[in-house]
Coordinates of C-alpha atoms and ligand atoms in Angstrom, one line a residue:
M187 CA 0.0 -26.1 -24.5
S188 CA 0.5 -27.7 -21.0
L189 CA 0.8 -25.7 -17.9
D190 CA 4.1 -27.3 -17.1
T191 CA 5.7 -26.1 -20.3
I192 CA 4.8 -22.5 -19.4
L193 CA 6.1 -22.9 -15.8
D194 CA 9.4 -24.4 -17.1
H195 CA 9.7 -21.3 -19.4
V196 CA 9.3 -19.0 -16.4
D197 CA 12.1 -20.9 -14.5
G198 CA 14.4 -20.7 -17.5
D199 CA 13.8 -17.0 -18.1
L200 CA 14.1 -15.9 -14.5
E201 CA 17.4 -14.1 -15.0
N202 CA 15.9 -11.9 -17.8
S203 CA 12.8 -11.3 -15.7
I204 CA 15.0 -9.9 -12.9
A205 CA 17.0 -7.8 -15.3
R206 CA 13.7 -6.2 -16.6
L207 CA 12.5 -5.5 -13.1
M208 CA 15.9 -3.8 -12.4
D209 CA 15.4 -1.6 -15.4
L210 CA 12.0 -0.4 -14.2
M211 CA 13.4 0.1 -10.6
R212 CA 16.1 2.5 -12.0
I213 CA 13.4 4.9 -13.0
Q214 CA 13.0 7.4 -10.0
S215 CA 9.2 7.6 -10.1
I216 CA 8.5 9.2 -6.7
S217 CA 5.0 10.5 -7.2
T218 CA 4.7 12.8 -4.2
D219 CA 7.6 15.1 -5.2
S220 CA 7.0 17.2 -8.3
K221 CA 10.8 17.2 -9.0
Y222 CA 10.3 13.6 -10.2
S223 CA 7.3 14.2 -12.5
D224 CA 9.4 13.4 -15.7
E225 CA 10.6 10.2 -14.1
C226 CA 6.9 9.2 -13.5
I227 CA 6.3 9.7 -17.2
S228 CA 9.3 7.6 -18.0
A229 CA 8.1 4.7 -15.9
A230 CA 4.7 4.8 -17.6
E231 CA 6.4 4.9 -21.0
W232 CA 8.7 2.0 -20.1
L233 CA 5.6 -0.1 -19.1
V234 CA 3.8 0.8 -22.3
D235 CA 6.8 -0.3 -24.4
D236 CA 7.1 -3.5 -22.4
L237 CA 3.4 -4.4 -22.7
V238 CA 3.4 -3.7 -26.5
S239 CA 6.3 -6.1 -26.8
I240 CA 4.2 -8.9 -25.4
G241 CA 1.2 -8.3 -27.6
F242 CA -0.8 -5.8 -25.6
N243 CA -2.5 -2.8 -27.2
A244 CA -1.1 -0.3 -24.7
E245 CA -1.0 3.5 -24.3
I246 CA -0.4 6.3 -21.9
R247 CA -3.4 8.3 -20.7
E248 CA -2.9 11.8 -19.5
T249 CA -4.4 13.0 -16.2
P250 CA -4.0 16.3 -14.4
G251 CA -1.3 14.5 -12.4
H252 CA 0.9 11.5 -13.3
P253 CA -0.4 9.5 -16.3
M254 CA -2.2 6.2 -16.3
V255 CA -1.2 3.2 -18.4
M256 CA -4.1 1.3 -20.1
A257 CA -3.6 -1.9 -22.1
K258 CA -5.8 -4.6 -23.6
G259 CA -4.9 -8.0 -25.0
G260 CA -5.9 -11.6 -25.5
E261 CA -9.4 -13.1 -25.8
G262 CA -11.7 -15.6 -24.2
G263 CA -11.9 -17.0 -20.7
I264 CA -12.7 -14.9 -17.7
H265 CA -11.9 -11.3 -18.5
T266 CA -9.4 -10.1 -15.9
L267 CA -8.5 -6.5 -15.2
F268 CA -5.1 -6.2 -13.6
Y269 CA -4.2 -3.1 -11.5
G270 CA -0.8 -2.0 -10.2
H271 CA 1.1 1.2 -9.5
Y272 CA 4.4 2.3 -11.0
D273 CA 5.1 5.1 -8.5
V274 CA 7.2 4.7 -5.4
Q275 CA 7.7 6.2 -2.0
P276 CA 10.3 8.9 -1.3
I277 CA 13.8 7.5 -0.3
D278 CA 14.8 9.5 2.7
P279 CA 16.5 9.0 5.1
I280 CA 19.0 8.2 2.3
E281 CA 21.9 7.6 4.7
L282 CA 20.2 4.5 6.0
W283 CA 20.3 2.7 2.7
E284 CA 23.0 0.1 2.0
N285 CA 22.9 0.8 -1.7
H286 CA 21.5 3.7 -3.7
P287 CA 17.7 3.1 -3.7
F288 CA 17.5 3.6 -7.5
E289 CA 20.5 1.3 -8.2
P290 CA 19.0 -2.1 -7.5
K291 CA 21.3 -4.8 -6.2
L292 CA 21.0 -8.6 -6.0
E293 CA 22.0 -9.7 -2.6
E294 CA 22.4 -13.0 -0.6
T295 CA 20.6 -13.0 2.8
K296 CA 20.1 -15.7 5.4
N297 CA 16.6 -16.2 3.9
G298 CA 17.8 -16.5 0.3
P299 CA 18.6 -14.0 -2.5
V300 CA 16.8 -10.7 -2.6
I301 CA 16.6 -7.7 -4.9
R302 CA 17.1 -4.5 -3.0
G303 CA 16.0 -1.0 -3.9
R304 CA 13.0 1.4 -3.8
G305 CA 10.0 -0.2 -5.4
A306 CA 11.6 -3.7 -5.3
S307 CA 8.4 -5.0 -3.6
D308 CA 6.0 -2.0 -3.6
D309 CA 4.9 -2.1 -6.3
K310 CA 7.3 -2.6 -9.2
G311 CA 8.4 -6.1 -8.3
Q312 CA 4.8 -7.2 -7.6
L313 CA 3.3 -5.8 -10.8
M314 CA 6.1 -7.3 -12.8
T315 CA 5.2 -10.8 -11.5
F316 CA 1.9 -10.4 -13.5
I317 CA 3.6 -8.9 -16.7
E318 CA 6.2 -11.7 -16.6
A319 CA 3.4 -14.3 -16.4
C320 CA 1.7 -12.8 -19.4
R321 CA 5.1 -12.8 -21.2
A322 CA 5.6 -16.5 -20.5
F323 CA 2.2 -17.3 -22.2
K324 CA 3.1 -15.1 -25.1
D325 CA 6.6 -16.7 -25.5
V326 CA 5.4 -20.3 -25.3
T327 CA 1.9 -20.2 -26.9
G328 CA 2.2 -17.1 -29.1
S329 CA -0.7 -15.4 -27.3
L330 CA -2.1 -14.2 -24.0
P331 CA -4.2 -16.9 -22.2
N332 CA -7.4 -15.0 -21.8
K333 CA -8.9 -11.5 -22.3
I334 CA -6.7 -9.2 -20.1
S335 CA -7.0 -5.5 -19.4
I336 CA -4.2 -3.7 -17.6
F337 CA -4.6 -0.5 -15.6
F338 CA -1.5 1.1 -13.9
E339 CA -1.5 4.4 -12.1
G340 CA 1.4 6.6 -10.9
E341 CA -0.1 8.3 -7.9
E342 CA -0.9 5.5 -5.5
E343 CA 1.8 6.6 -3.0
S344 CA 0.5 10.2 -3.0
G345 CA -3.2 9.8 -2.4
S346 CA -4.3 9.0 -6.0
P347 CA -5.9 12.4 -6.8
S348 CA -6.6 11.6 -10.5
L349 CA -7.8 8.1 -9.9
V350 CA -11.5 8.5 -9.2
P351 CA -12.2 11.1 -11.8
Y352 CA -10.4 9.0 -14.3
M353 CA -12.3 5.8 -13.4
K354 CA -15.6 7.6 -13.5
K355 CA -14.8 8.9 -17.0
H356 CA -13.7 5.4 -18.3
V357 CA -16.1 3.0 -16.6
D358 CA -16.8 1.1 -19.8
E359 CA -13.2 0.6 -20.6
L360 CA -12.5 -0.7 -17.1
K361 CA -15.3 -3.3 -17.2
A362 CA -14.2 -6.9 -16.8
D363 CA -15.3 -10.1 -14.9
I364 CA -12.9 -9.7 -12.1
A365 CA -10.1 -7.3 -11.0
L366 CA -6.7 -8.5 -9.9
I367 CA -4.3 -6.5 -7.8
C368 CA -0.8 -7.5 -6.8
D369 CA 0.1 -5.1 -4.0
T370 CA -0.2 -7.1 -0.9
G371 CA 1.8 -9.7 1.1
M372 CA 1.7 -13.3 2.2
V373 CA 0.6 -13.9 5.7
E374 CA 3.4 -16.5 6.1
K375 CA 6.4 -17.4 4.1
D376 CA 4.7 -20.4 2.5
T377 CA 1.1 -19.5 2.8
P378 CA -0.3 -17.7 -0.3
S379 CA -3.0 -15.2 0.7
I380 CA -6.0 -13.5 -0.9
V381 CA -6.9 -10.4 1.0
T382 CA -10.6 -10.0 1.5
M383 CA -10.6 -7.1 4.0
L384 CA -8.8 -3.8 3.6
R385 CA -8.7 -0.9 5.9
G386 CA -9.6 2.5 4.7
M387 CA -7.9 5.7 5.6
V388 CA -8.2 9.4 6.4
S389 CA -5.0 11.5 6.4
Q390 CA -4.9 15.1 7.5
E391 CA -2.4 17.8 8.2
I392 CA -3.0 20.4 10.9
T393 CA -1.4 23.7 11.8
I394 CA -1.9 25.4 15.2
K395 CA -1.0 29.1 15.2
G396 CA -0.4 31.3 18.3
P397 CA 1.7 34.5 18.4
N398 CA 2.0 36.4 15.1
K399 CA 5.8 35.8 15.0
D400 CA 8.5 33.6 16.7
L401 CA 9.3 35.0 20.2
H402 CA 12.2 35.0 22.6
S403 CA 11.4 32.7 25.6
G404 CA 13.3 35.0 27.9
M405 CA 11.0 37.9 27.0
Y406 CA 7.7 36.1 26.4
G407 CA 8.1 32.7 28.0
G408 CA 5.2 32.5 30.5
P409 CA 2.6 34.8 29.1
S410 CA 2.8 33.6 25.5
I411 CA 1.0 30.4 24.6
N412 CA 3.2 27.9 22.8
P413 CA 1.4 26.2 19.9
I414 CA 3.6 23.1 20.3
R415 CA 2.3 22.7 23.9
V416 CA -1.2 22.9 22.6
L417 CA -0.6 20.5 19.8
T418 CA 1.2 17.8 21.9
K419 CA -1.5 18.0 24.6
A420 CA -4.3 17.5 22.0
L421 CA -2.5 14.7 20.1
G422 CA -1.4 13.0 23.4
A423 CA -5.0 12.7 24.4
M424 CA -6.1 10.8 21.3
H425 CA -5.4 7.4 23.0
D426 CA -6.4 6.1 26.4
E427 CA -4.2 3.8 28.6
N428 CA -5.7 0.7 26.9
G429 CA -4.7 1.8 23.5
R430 CA -8.2 2.8 22.5
V431 CA -8.8 5.9 20.4
T432 CA -10.7 8.5 22.4
L433 CA -12.3 10.6 19.5
E434 CA -16.0 10.8 19.9
G435 CA -17.9 8.2 17.9
F436 CA -14.7 6.8 16.6
Y437 CA -15.8 3.1 16.9
N438 CA -19.2 3.7 15.2
G439 CA -19.4 1.3 12.2
V440 CA -16.6 -1.0 13.4
T441 CA -17.9 -4.5 12.9
E442 CA -16.9 -7.5 15.0
L443 CA -15.4 -10.5 13.2
P444 CA -17.4 -13.7 12.7
E445 CA -16.1 -16.4 15.1
Q446 CA -14.9 -18.7 12.2
I447 CA -12.6 -15.9 10.8
I448 CA -11.1 -15.3 14.3
Q449 CA -10.6 -19.1 14.5
Q450 CA -8.8 -19.2 11.0
W451 CA -6.6 -16.3 12.1
N452 CA -5.8 -18.0 15.4
D453 CA -4.9 -21.2 13.5
L454 CA -2.2 -19.4 11.5
S455 CA 1.3 -19.8 12.9
F456 CA 1.7 -16.1 13.0
D457 CA 4.0 -15.2 16.0
E458 CA 3.3 -11.9 17.6
N459 CA 6.6 -11.8 19.3
S460 CA 8.7 -12.4 16.2
F461 CA 6.5 -9.9 14.2
L462 CA 7.4 -7.2 16.8
S463 CA 11.0 -8.3 17.4
E464 CA 11.8 -7.9 13.7
V465 CA 11.4 -4.2 14.2
G466 CA 13.1 -4.1 17.6
L467 CA 9.9 -4.1 19.7
K468 CA 8.4 -6.4 22.4
I469 CA 5.0 -5.0 23.5
P470 CA 2.0 -4.5 21.3
A471 CA 0.8 -0.9 21.6
G472 CA -2.7 -1.2 20.1
E473 CA -5.9 -2.0 21.9
N474 CA -4.8 -4.3 24.6
D475 CA -7.8 -6.6 24.5
R476 CA -7.1 -7.5 20.8
T477 CA -4.6 -9.9 19.2
V478 CA -1.9 -8.3 17.0
L479 CA -3.5 -9.7 13.8
E480 CA -6.8 -8.2 14.8
Q481 CA -5.0 -4.9 15.6
I482 CA -3.6 -4.7 12.1
W483 CA -6.4 -6.4 10.0
S484 CA -9.7 -5.6 11.6
R485 CA -9.3 -2.7 14.1
P486 CA -9.1 1.0 13.4
T487 CA -6.2 3.2 14.4
A488 CA -5.1 6.8 14.9
E489 CA -1.4 7.6 14.2
I490 CA 0.7 10.7 14.3
N491 CA 3.0 10.5 11.2
G492 CA 4.9 13.7 11.6
I493 CA 5.2 16.6 13.9
W494 CA 7.2 19.8 13.7
G495 CA 7.6 23.3 14.8
G496 CA 10.1 25.6 16.5
Y497 CA 13.9 25.3 16.3
T498 CA 15.2 21.8 15.3
G499 CA 18.6 22.7 13.9
E500 CA 22.0 22.2 15.5
G501 CA 22.7 23.8 18.9
F502 CA 19.9 25.6 20.7
K503 CA 17.6 28.5 20.2
T504 CA 15.3 29.6 23.0
V505 CA 12.4 30.2 20.6
L506 CA 8.7 30.3 21.3
P507 CA 7.4 29.3 17.9
S508 CA 4.4 30.9 16.3
E509 CA 3.2 27.7 14.7
A510 CA 3.1 23.9 15.3
H511 CA 2.3 21.3 12.7
A512 CA 1.4 17.6 12.6
K513 CA 0.3 15.0 10.0
V514 CA -2.2 12.6 11.4
S515 CA -3.8 9.5 9.8
F516 CA -6.5 7.0 10.7
R517 CA -6.9 3.5 9.4
L518 CA -10.6 2.6 9.1
V519 CA -12.5 -0.7 9.1
G520 CA -16.0 -2.0 8.6
K521 CA -18.4 0.8 7.8
Q522 CA -16.5 3.7 9.6
N523 CA -17.4 6.9 7.8
P524 CA -14.2 8.9 6.7
E525 CA -16.0 12.3 6.9
K526 CA -17.3 11.6 10.4
I527 CA -13.8 10.6 11.6
Q528 CA -12.3 13.7 10.0
S529 CA -14.8 16.0 11.8
A530 CA -14.4 14.1 15.1
F531 CA -10.6 14.7 14.9
T532 CA -11.0 18.4 14.1
K533 CA -13.5 18.7 17.0
H534 CA -11.0 17.0 19.3
I535 CA -8.2 19.3 18.4
Q536 CA -10.5 22.3 18.7
S537 CA -11.5 21.3 22.2
Y538 CA -7.9 21.8 23.3
L539 CA -7.5 25.1 21.5
P540 CA -7.1 28.2 23.7
K541 CA -8.8 31.4 22.5
D542 CA -5.4 32.9 21.4
C543 CA -4.7 30.0 19.0
T544 CA -6.2 29.1 15.6
L545 CA -6.4 25.8 13.8
E546 CA -5.9 25.2 10.1
Y547 CA -6.3 21.8 8.5
K548 CA -5.9 20.2 5.2
L549 CA -7.3 16.8 4.1
H550 CA -4.8 14.7 2.2
G551 CA -7.1 11.8 1.3
S552 CA -9.8 9.6 2.6
S553 CA -11.3 6.2 1.7
M554 CA -13.7 3.7 3.3
A555 CA -12.6 0.2 4.2
S556 CA -13.6 -2.5 1.8
N557 CA -14.8 -6.1 2.2
M558 CA -14.8 -8.6 -0.8
A559 CA -17.6 -10.9 -1.8
I560 CA -15.7 -14.2 -1.8
D561 CA -18.7 -16.2 -3.0
N562 CA -17.7 -15.0 -6.6
P563 CA -16.3 -18.3 -8.1
S564 CA -13.0 -16.7 -9.2
F565 CA -11.9 -16.6 -5.6
E566 CA -11.9 -20.4 -5.1
I567 CA -10.4 -20.9 -8.6
A568 CA -7.5 -18.6 -7.7
R569 CA -7.1 -20.0 -4.2
S570 CA -6.7 -23.6 -5.4
A571 CA -4.3 -22.4 -8.2
L572 CA -2.2 -20.8 -5.4
S573 CA -2.4 -23.9 -3.2
S574 CA -0.7 -26.0 -6.0
E575 CA 2.2 -23.6 -6.2
W576 CA 3.0 -23.1 -2.5
K577 CA 3.7 -25.5 0.4
N578 CA 0.5 -24.4 2.3
P579 CA -3.0 -23.9 1.0
G580 CA -4.2 -20.4 0.2
V581 CA -6.1 -18.5 2.8
Y582 CA -8.4 -15.5 3.0
V583 CA -6.9 -12.8 5.2
G584 CA -7.2 -9.1 6.1
C585 CA -4.7 -6.4 5.3
G586 CA -3.6 -3.5 7.5
G587 CA -2.8 -1.2 4.6
S588 CA -5.2 0.9 2.6
I589 CA -5.7 0.1 -1.1
P590 CA -8.6 2.4 -2.0
I591 CA -8.6 1.1 -5.6
A592 CA -10.3 -2.1 -4.4
G593 CA -13.2 -0.1 -3.0
H594 CA -13.3 2.0 -6.2
F595 CA -13.5 -1.1 -8.4
Q596 CA -16.5 -2.2 -6.3
S597 CA -18.3 1.2 -6.2
I598 CA -17.5 2.7 -9.6
V599 CA -17.1 -0.3 -11.9
G600 CA -19.1 -2.9 -10.0
L601 CA -16.1 -5.3 -9.9
E602 CA -15.0 -7.7 -7.2
T603 CA -11.2 -7.6 -6.6
M604 CA -8.8 -10.4 -5.8
L605 CA -5.8 -9.0 -3.9
I606 CA -3.0 -11.5 -4.4
G607 CA 0.5 -10.5 -3.5
F608 CA 3.8 -12.1 -2.6
A609 CA 5.5 -9.5 -0.4
Q610 CA 6.9 -10.6 2.9
D611 CA 6.6 -8.8 6.2
D612 CA 10.3 -7.9 6.2
D613 CA 10.3 -6.3 2.8
S614 CA 10.7 -2.8 4.4
I615 CA 8.2 -1.2 2.0
H616 CA 8.2 2.6 2.4
S617 CA 11.4 2.2 4.5
P618 CA 15.2 2.2 3.7
N619 CA 16.6 -0.9 2.2
E620 CA 13.3 -2.1 0.7
K621 CA 13.7 -5.6 -0.9
Y622 CA 11.8 -8.3 -2.6
D623 CA 12.7 -12.0 -2.2
I624 CA 13.7 -13.6 -5.5
R625 CA 11.6 -16.5 -4.3
S626 CA 8.5 -14.1 -4.1
F627 CA 9.3 -12.8 -7.5
H628 CA 9.8 -16.2 -9.1
K629 CA 7.0 -18.1 -7.4
G630 CA 4.8 -15.0 -7.8
I631 CA 5.2 -15.2 -11.6
R632 CA 4.5 -19.0 -11.5
S633 CA 1.4 -18.3 -9.3
W634 CA 0.0 -15.9 -11.9
V635 CA 0.7 -18.4 -14.6
R636 CA -1.4 -21.0 -12.7
I637 CA -4.2 -18.5 -11.9
L638 CA -4.5 -17.2 -15.5
H639 CA -4.4 -20.8 -16.8
A640 CA -7.2 -21.7 -14.5
L641 CA -9.2 -18.6 -15.3
A642 CA -8.7 -19.0 -19.0
Ligands
LIG115 ZN1 1.8 -0.3 -3.1

């Protein structure tokens, strides 16, 4: 069967593909909030049913948290293992959404039609590009193009607590020739990208405790230490005036880029100004001797993701709080060691702690950065398949986000991973009004058809 016949089928079936994506998006599979546990199960069941309908042997696998979906189908060719996640981020602040996040809408924008709603891009829209490509092969040829395993999890947006134990227990089942992940973006609108560098992450929550109860500032203001004051001073000292992180030993293991990669990145038409202006900013705030692409792809960061304490309700209350809290995360690169970063951070906070205060901390998750071995032949096969679908040739790029699974495939299963995704920078993933371009969805499906055809 010719490749064109299958691609034509994708074009003709697009409306149905969109309808199926919308069905999956209506399931409120927020993994971090236990209120939505049943919805996570529903999303896993929906996927199993859909995979069975296109010829996979698929089933739900229980974990202590949200279930995995495992499926196998097809035979021959390069055995590919496709990974995606069916869980989504929380939806607040809900008042900033134009439509209900779980009632997906098709919408015309100045850049073409989009589908809007939570998970449109991350990761339901993206994982459906792969399923729809498999469906096209099945519809046209009666079978899947090659041997394909599928592995979906439902805890990616909440630190994947069940993932590593599950993978260790099922190493044999996860074996393949190459892993594919569709959870990343395109570096430019018409430049398909294979991510070969991923930042790792450490995320941590801290509580500083002072007086044994909230106090009146008229009575105790002055003699009583205020934990918020301690917290903000310590957090405020994590960066210097050049945007560098000040934690001791923070840059140990950070590798410098080879000259030709810097050159490749400089050759991209990436525009720092428009990247920032899309989010209402003008001035890069990272290390001031690095380009914005370096800052997001190849440099580590420290960020305060949340901070709270005291009275934050309507009106005013002159309270001296007994506790102050923050959530802090670090993006890691190269060979930075998550445990060392974590202890450097704790030591930093402790060095600001007066005798009357105590520090409690809780680790939410940690992973090392990962770098792919692009000399594996599947990389060039996929890159050239992508180049025939899009206007510009495919490129190898870095990615600012953390996708720990890629590192786990390497270290637990011994698999190289190709991260190929079709998200755009303005998709607002994790934010209100998340969307996926219909063009990304459509050409994404076509891209997978081309890649699978080439790998088969
Ligand atoms: Zn994702």
